Coordinates of C-alpha atoms in Angstrom, one line a residue:
E145 CA 62.9 152.6 44.2
D146 CA 63.5 154.8 47.3
C147 CA 61.9 152.2 49.5
R148 CA 64.0 149.4 48.0
Y149 CA 67.1 151.6 48.5
F150 CA 66.3 152.2 52.1
F151 CA 65.5 148.6 52.8
F152 CA 68.7 147.2 51.4
N153 CA 71.2 150.0 52.1
D154 CA 70.2 151.7 55.4
T155 CA 69.8 149.5 58.4
A156 CA 68.4 152.3 60.6
T157 CA 65.8 153.2 58.0
T158 CA 64.9 149.6 57.6
E159 CA 64.2 149.3 61.3
I160 CA 62.0 152.4 61.2
Y161 CA 60.0 151.1 58.2
T162 CA 59.6 147.7 59.9
E163 CA 58.3 149.4 63.1
Q164 CA 55.9 151.4 61.0
I165 CA 54.6 148.4 59.2
V166 CA 54.1 146.4 62.4
G167 CA 52.4 149.3 64.0
S168 CA 50.2 149.8 61.0
V169 CA 49.1 146.2 60.9
R170 CA 48.4 146.2 64.7
C171 CA 46.4 149.5 64.3
V172 CA 44.4 148.0 61.5
Q173 CA 43.6 144.8 63.5
E174 CA 42.6 146.8 66.6
T175 CA 40.4 149.1 64.6
A176 CA 38.7 146.1 62.9
F177 CA 38.0 144.5 66.3
K178 CA 36.8 147.8 67.7
E179 CA 34.4 148.3 64.9
C180 CA 33.1 144.7 65.2
L181 CA 32.6 145.1 68.9
L182 CA 30.7 148.4 68.4
F183 CA 28.6 146.8 65.6
F184 CA 27.5 144.0 67.9
A185 CA 27.0 146.3 70.9
N186 CA 25.3 149.3 69.3
D187 CA 24.0 148.4 65.9
L188 CA 22.6 145.0 66.9
N189 CA 21.8 146.1 70.5
L190 CA 23.4 143.0 71.9
G191 CA 25.6 144.8 74.5
M192 CA 29.3 144.9 75.1
G193 CA 29.4 141.6 77.0
V194 CA 27.7 139.7 74.3
G195 CA 30.0 141.4 71.7
I196 CA 33.1 140.3 73.6
L197 CA 31.7 136.7 73.8
I198 CA 30.9 136.6 70.0
I199 CA 34.3 138.0 68.9
S200 CA 36.2 135.7 71.3
F201 CA 34.4 132.6 70.0
G202 CA 34.7 133.8 66.4
I203 CA 38.4 134.0 66.7
K204 CA 38.6 130.4 67.9
L205 CA 36.2 129.2 65.2
V206 CA 38.4 130.8 62.5
F207 CA 41.4 129.0 63.8
M208 CA 39.5 125.7 64.3
P209 CA 41.3 123.8 61.4
S210 CA 44.7 124.7 62.8
I211 CA 43.6 123.8 66.3
I212 CA 42.5 120.4 65.0
N213 CA 45.8 119.9 63.2
Q214 CA 47.6 120.8 66.4
Q215 CA 45.6 118.2 68.4
K216 CA 46.4 115.6 65.7
A217 CA 50.1 116.3 65.9
M218 CA 50.0 116.2 69.7
H219 CA 48.1 112.9 69.6
K220 CA 50.7 111.4 67.2
F221 CA 53.5 112.5 69.4
R222 CA 51.8 110.7 72.3
L223 CA 51.5 107.5 70.3
L224 CA 55.3 107.7 69.5
Q225 CA 56.2 108.0 73.1
P226 CA 58.0 104.6 73.4
E227 CA 60.0 105.3 70.2
M228 CA 61.1 108.7 71.6
T229 CA 62.1 107.1 74.9
N230 CA 64.2 104.5 73.0
F231 CA 65.7 107.3 70.9
Q232 CA 66.8 109.3 73.9
K233 CA 68.4 106.2 75.5
T234 CA 70.2 105.4 72.3
M235 CA 71.5 109.0 72.1
Q236 CA 72.8 108.9 75.7
R237 CA 74.4 105.5 75.1
C238 CA 76.1 106.7 71.9
M239 CA 77.3 109.9 73.5
Q240 CA 78.8 108.1 76.5
A241 CA 80.5 105.7 74.1
K242 CA 81.5 108.6 71.8
D243 CA 80.0 106.7 68.9
M244 CA 79.3 109.4 66.4
V245 CA 78.4 107.0 63.6
G246 CA 75.7 105.4 65.8
L247 CA 74.5 108.8 66.9
Q248 CA 74.0 110.0 63.4
S249 CA 72.3 106.7 62.4
A250 CA 69.9 107.0 65.4
Q251 CA 69.1 110.6 64.5
K252 CA 68.5 109.6 60.8
N253 CA 66.3 106.7 61.8
F254 CA 64.2 108.9 64.1
Q255 CA 63.8 111.6 61.6
Q256 CA 62.7 109.0 59.1
L257 CA 60.2 107.7 61.6
L258 CA 58.7 111.2 62.1
S259 CA 58.5 111.8 58.4
T260 CA 56.8 108.5 57.8
H261 CA 54.0 109.3 60.3
D262 CA 54.0 113.0 59.2
V263 CA 54.9 114.2 62.7
S264 CA 56.8 117.4 63.5
Q265 CA 57.1 119.8 66.4
W266 CA 56.3 122.7 64.0
K267 CA 52.8 121.4 63.6
V268 CA 52.3 121.7 67.4
I269 CA 53.7 125.2 67.6
K270 CA 52.3 126.7 64.3
P271 CA 48.7 127.1 65.4
Q272 CA 49.8 129.0 68.5
L273 CA 52.0 131.3 66.5
L274 CA 49.2 132.0 64.0
Q275 CA 46.7 132.8 66.8
L276 CA 49.1 135.0 68.8
P277 CA 49.0 138.2 66.7
I278 CA 45.2 138.1 66.5
I279 CA 44.7 137.3 70.2
L280 CA 47.1 140.1 71.2
S281 CA 45.4 142.6 68.9
W282 CA 42.0 141.7 70.4
F283 CA 43.5 141.9 73.9
F284 CA 45.0 145.4 73.3
C285 CA 41.8 146.6 71.6
L286 CA 39.7 145.4 74.5
S287 CA 42.1 146.9 77.0
E288 CA 41.9 150.2 75.4
I289 CA 38.1 150.2 75.4
T290 CA 37.9 149.2 79.1
Q291 CA 40.3 152.0 80.0
K292 CA 38.2 154.7 78.2
P293 CA 34.7 154.4 79.6
E294 CA 34.1 158.1 78.9
I295 CA 34.4 157.4 75.2
Y296 CA 32.6 154.0 75.3
P297 CA 30.0 154.5 78.2
A298 CA 28.2 151.2 77.3
I299 CA 31.2 149.3 78.8
K300 CA 30.1 150.3 82.3
T301 CA 26.5 148.9 82.1
E302 CA 26.4 146.1 79.6
G303 CA 28.1 143.2 81.5
F304 CA 26.7 140.1 83.0
L305 CA 25.4 139.0 86.4
W306 CA 27.5 140.6 89.2
F307 CA 30.0 142.3 86.8
Q308 CA 27.9 144.7 84.9
D309 CA 30.7 147.2 84.8
L310 CA 33.3 145.7 82.4
S311 CA 35.7 148.6 82.9
S312 CA 36.4 148.0 86.6
Y313 CA 37.8 144.9 88.3
D314 CA 35.5 142.2 89.7
P315 CA 34.4 143.3 93.2
Y316 CA 34.1 139.7 94.4
Y317 CA 37.3 138.4 92.7
V318 CA 35.4 135.5 91.2
L319 CA 36.4 135.9 87.6
P320 CA 40.2 135.7 88.2
F321 CA 39.8 132.4 90.1
I322 CA 37.5 131.0 87.4
S323 CA 40.1 132.0 84.8
A324 CA 42.9 130.4 86.8
F325 CA 41.1 127.1 87.2
I326 CA 40.2 126.9 83.5
S327 CA 43.8 127.7 82.5
F328 CA 45.1 125.2 84.9
Y329 CA 43.0 122.4 83.3
N330 CA 44.0 123.6 79.9
I331 CA 47.7 123.3 80.7
K332 CA 47.2 120.0 82.5
F333 CA 45.4 118.3 79.5
S334 CA 47.8 119.8 77.0
M335 CA 50.8 118.5 79.0
S336 CA 49.3 115.0 79.3
Q337 CA 48.8 114.8 75.5
N338 CA 52.2 116.3 74.6
Q339 CA 54.3 114.7 77.4
Q340 CA 57.8 113.9 76.2
P341 CA 60.4 111.9 78.0
G342 CA 63.3 113.7 79.6
P343 CA 65.4 114.1 82.8
A344 CA 63.6 113.8 86.1
E345 CA 64.4 117.5 87.0
I346 CA 62.9 118.8 83.8
Q347 CA 59.8 116.6 84.3
R348 CA 59.4 118.0 87.9
I349 CA 59.7 121.6 86.6
M350 CA 57.2 120.9 83.8
S351 CA 54.8 119.5 86.4
L352 CA 54.8 122.8 88.2
V353 CA 54.0 124.9 85.1
K354 CA 50.3 124.1 85.3
Y355 CA 50.2 126.0 88.6
I356 CA 51.3 129.3 87.0
P357 CA 47.7 130.6 86.5
F358 CA 47.2 130.5 90.3
A359 CA 50.3 132.5 90.8
A360 CA 48.9 135.2 88.5
I361 CA 45.7 135.6 90.5
P362 CA 47.1 138.6 92.6
I363 CA 47.8 140.5 89.3
M364 CA 44.5 139.4 87.5
I365 CA 42.3 140.6 90.3
F366 CA 43.1 144.2 89.3
F367 CA 42.4 143.6 85.6
P368 CA 39.1 145.0 84.3
A369 CA 36.2 142.5 84.3
G370 CA 36.0 142.7 80.5
L371 CA 39.6 141.4 80.1
N372 CA 39.0 138.6 82.7
F373 CA 35.7 137.7 80.9
Y374 CA 37.5 137.6 77.6
W375 CA 40.2 135.3 78.9
I376 CA 37.6 133.0 80.4
T377 CA 35.7 132.7 77.1
Q378 CA 39.0 131.9 75.2
A379 CA 40.1 129.3 77.8
S380 CA 36.7 127.7 78.1
F381 CA 36.4 127.3 74.4
Q382 CA 39.9 125.8 74.2
L383 CA 39.1 123.4 77.1
F384 CA 35.8 122.4 75.3
I385 CA 37.7 121.7 72.0
T386 CA 40.3 119.6 73.8
Q387 CA 37.8 117.4 75.6
I388 CA 35.7 117.0 72.4
L389 CA 38.7 115.8 70.5
R390 CA 39.4 113.2 73.1
L391 CA 36.2 111.3 72.2
H392 CA 36.7 108.2 70.0
T393 CA 33.7 109.1 67.8
V394 CA 35.1 112.5 67.1
K395 CA 38.6 111.1 66.5
R396 CA 37.1 108.6 64.0
V397 CA 35.2 111.4 62.1
L398 CA 38.3 113.7 62.0
G399 CA 40.7 110.9 61.0
I400 CA 42.7 111.0 64.2
P401 CA 44.3 107.5 64.4
E402 CA 44.0 105.3 67.5
Q403 CA 47.4 103.7 66.7
L404 CA 50.2 104.5 64.3
P405 CA 51.0 101.6 61.9
G406 CA 54.3 99.9 62.9
S407 CA 54.6 101.7 66.2
I408 CA 55.5 100.0 69.5
L409 CA 52.0 100.7 71.0
E410 CA 50.3 99.1 68.0
Q411 CA 52.4 96.0 68.3
K412 CA 51.6 95.8 72.0
S413 CA 47.9 96.2 71.3
Q414 CA 48.0 93.4 68.8
Q415 CA 49.5 90.9 71.2
V416 CA 46.9 88.4 72.5
D417 CA 46.8 87.6 76.1
P418 CA 46.8 83.7 76.4
K419 CA 44.7 84.0 79.5
V420 CA 41.9 85.7 77.7
V421 CA 39.5 83.4 75.8
K422 CA 37.2 85.0 73.3
V423 CA 33.9 83.1 72.9
S424 CA 31.5 83.9 70.0
F425 CA 28.0 82.7 69.9
M426 CA 26.1 82.1 66.7
R427 CA 22.3 82.1 66.6
P428 CA 20.8 79.3 64.6
E429 CA 18.8 80.2 61.5
G430 CA 15.1 80.5 62.0
I431 CA 15.4 81.7 65.6
K432 CA 14.4 85.3 66.1
K433 CA 16.5 87.6 68.2
D434 CA 15.2 88.2 71.7
N435 CA 17.1 90.6 74.0
S436 CA 15.1 89.8 77.1
P437 CA 17.2 88.7 80.1
D438 CA 15.6 85.2 80.2
A439 CA 16.2 84.7 76.5
V440 CA 19.8 85.9 76.8
L441 CA 20.4 83.5 79.8
N442 CA 18.8 80.6 77.9
S443 CA 20.8 81.2 74.8
L444 CA 24.0 81.6 76.9
G445 CA 23.2 78.3 78.7
K446 CA 22.6 76.5 75.4
A447 CA 25.9 77.8 74.0
L448 CA 27.8 76.7 77.1
G449 CA 26.1 73.3 77.3
V450 CA 24.3 74.1 80.5
E451 CA 21.3 71.9 79.6
Q452 CA 23.4 68.9 79.0
M453 CA 25.2 69.5 82.3
Q454 CA 21.9 69.8 84.0
R455 CA 20.7 66.5 82.6
Q456 CA 23.8 64.8 83.7
M457 CA 23.5 66.3 87.1
K458 CA 19.9 65.2 87.3
T459 CA 20.8 61.6 86.4
K460 CA 23.5 61.5 89.0
I461 CA 21.1 62.9 91.6
D462 CA 18.4 60.3 90.7
A463 CA 21.0 57.5 90.9
S464 CA 22.1 58.8 94.3
K465 CA 18.5 58.9 95.5
L466 CA 17.9 55.4 94.3
R467 CA 21.0 54.1 96.1
Q468 CA 19.8 55.9 99.3
N469 CA 16.4 54.3 99.0
Q470 CA 17.9 50.9 98.5
Y471 CA 20.2 51.4 101.5
A472 CA 17.2 52.5 103.6
T473 CA 15.2 49.4 102.5
N474 CA 18.1 47.1 103.3
Q475 CA 18.5 48.7 106.7
A476 CA 14.7 48.3 107.4
D477 CA 14.9 44.6 106.4
K478 CA 17.9 44.0 108.6
N479 CA 16.2 45.8 111.5
S480 CA 13.0 43.6 111.1
D481 CA 15.1 40.4 110.9
Q482 CA 16.9 41.3 114.0
Q483 CA 13.7 42.1 115.9
S484 CA 12.1 38.7 114.8
S485 CA 15.2 36.8 115.8
K486 CA 15.2 38.6 119.1
Q487 CA 11.6 37.7 119.7
E488 CA 12.3 34.0 118.9
E489 CA 15.2 34.1 121.4
D490 CA 13.0 35.6 124.1
E491 CA 10.3 32.9 123.5
Q492 CA 12.9 30.2 123.7
D493 CA 14.3 31.6 126.9
A494 CA 10.8 31.8 128.4
A495 CA 10.1 28.2 127.4
K496 CA 13.3 27.1 129.0
E497 CA 12.5 28.9 132.2
S498 CA 9.0 27.3 132.3
N499 CA 10.6 23.8 131.8
N500 CA 13.1 24.4 134.6
K501 CA 10.3 25.5 136.9
E502 CA 8.3 22.3 136.1
K503 CA 11.4 20.1 136.8
I504 CA 12.0 21.9 140.1
S505 CA 8.4 21.4 141.1
D506 CA 8.6 17.7 140.1
N507 CA 11.7 17.1 142.1
K508 CA 10.1 18.8 145.2

């Protein structure tokens, strides 16, 4: 009763109780993470680095269903991109014309469209809000452990590769750059999936958001290697999930639609290009399937009538050769006739000359 009285009648006391409750929840979460990390590092002898890796992946696995739902919602938003563009154009046109009735009608139709396809911005934001308290608690817990190596001495010797000391910063500054690159690709792929139409200035500003991780490198180089390693594991797992969910097989298994029924993109995909001709080949019964290249070419040639075309071409070639032979024979006959006629003419000329010579000799 006292608690109820304070909560409903004293604002200052209510704020104090609220702060105490939030602080208690955070303390419980940090203590739980700390005990888990010590269990993996000391009881199972896996080391602090492996413990950080297991807990970071475990947090992502716990929130895997919400992450999948988030990816579904982002994918649906991307499929409704043309509708959203048309809605914004309609809104601008109605606002310029001061048509409040048309504006309300457009908003109602758009909300009905979103509800029909079960799409909402809340489904995109909700997984991030659910993960935020857990991630922050794990971050603060890990930050406290890395700042107290005298209480947790294993944190100085149970790292990986060149960063064995997880309580100090990376001496080669490799981890901050790796973290920045992975975060850059995470933001880039997330923006490409959840890109929404808007003014050109806003789009230009949003295109610069993905470079924020590189601007944070001067700060992150002074973070303990344990914190940088934790962030790399979180970002790597997020990037892996994002790329896996882009595969068509995974989409089909998880029920992520390729097209939304009735959407503009589906109507465009169903339109048949008149220039594209689909040819289907049916194998006659009794003929076994043969996937060898020669068999495929033969079957393709039969389907396209190549054999008939070859026969017709062969017939034409034979007829052409026959005509060429006839022409050559005729030419040879003409040449032989001309030679024989020339020989006869030469003989007649020789006979005339001999007669003329005889006449001349007789006259003499």
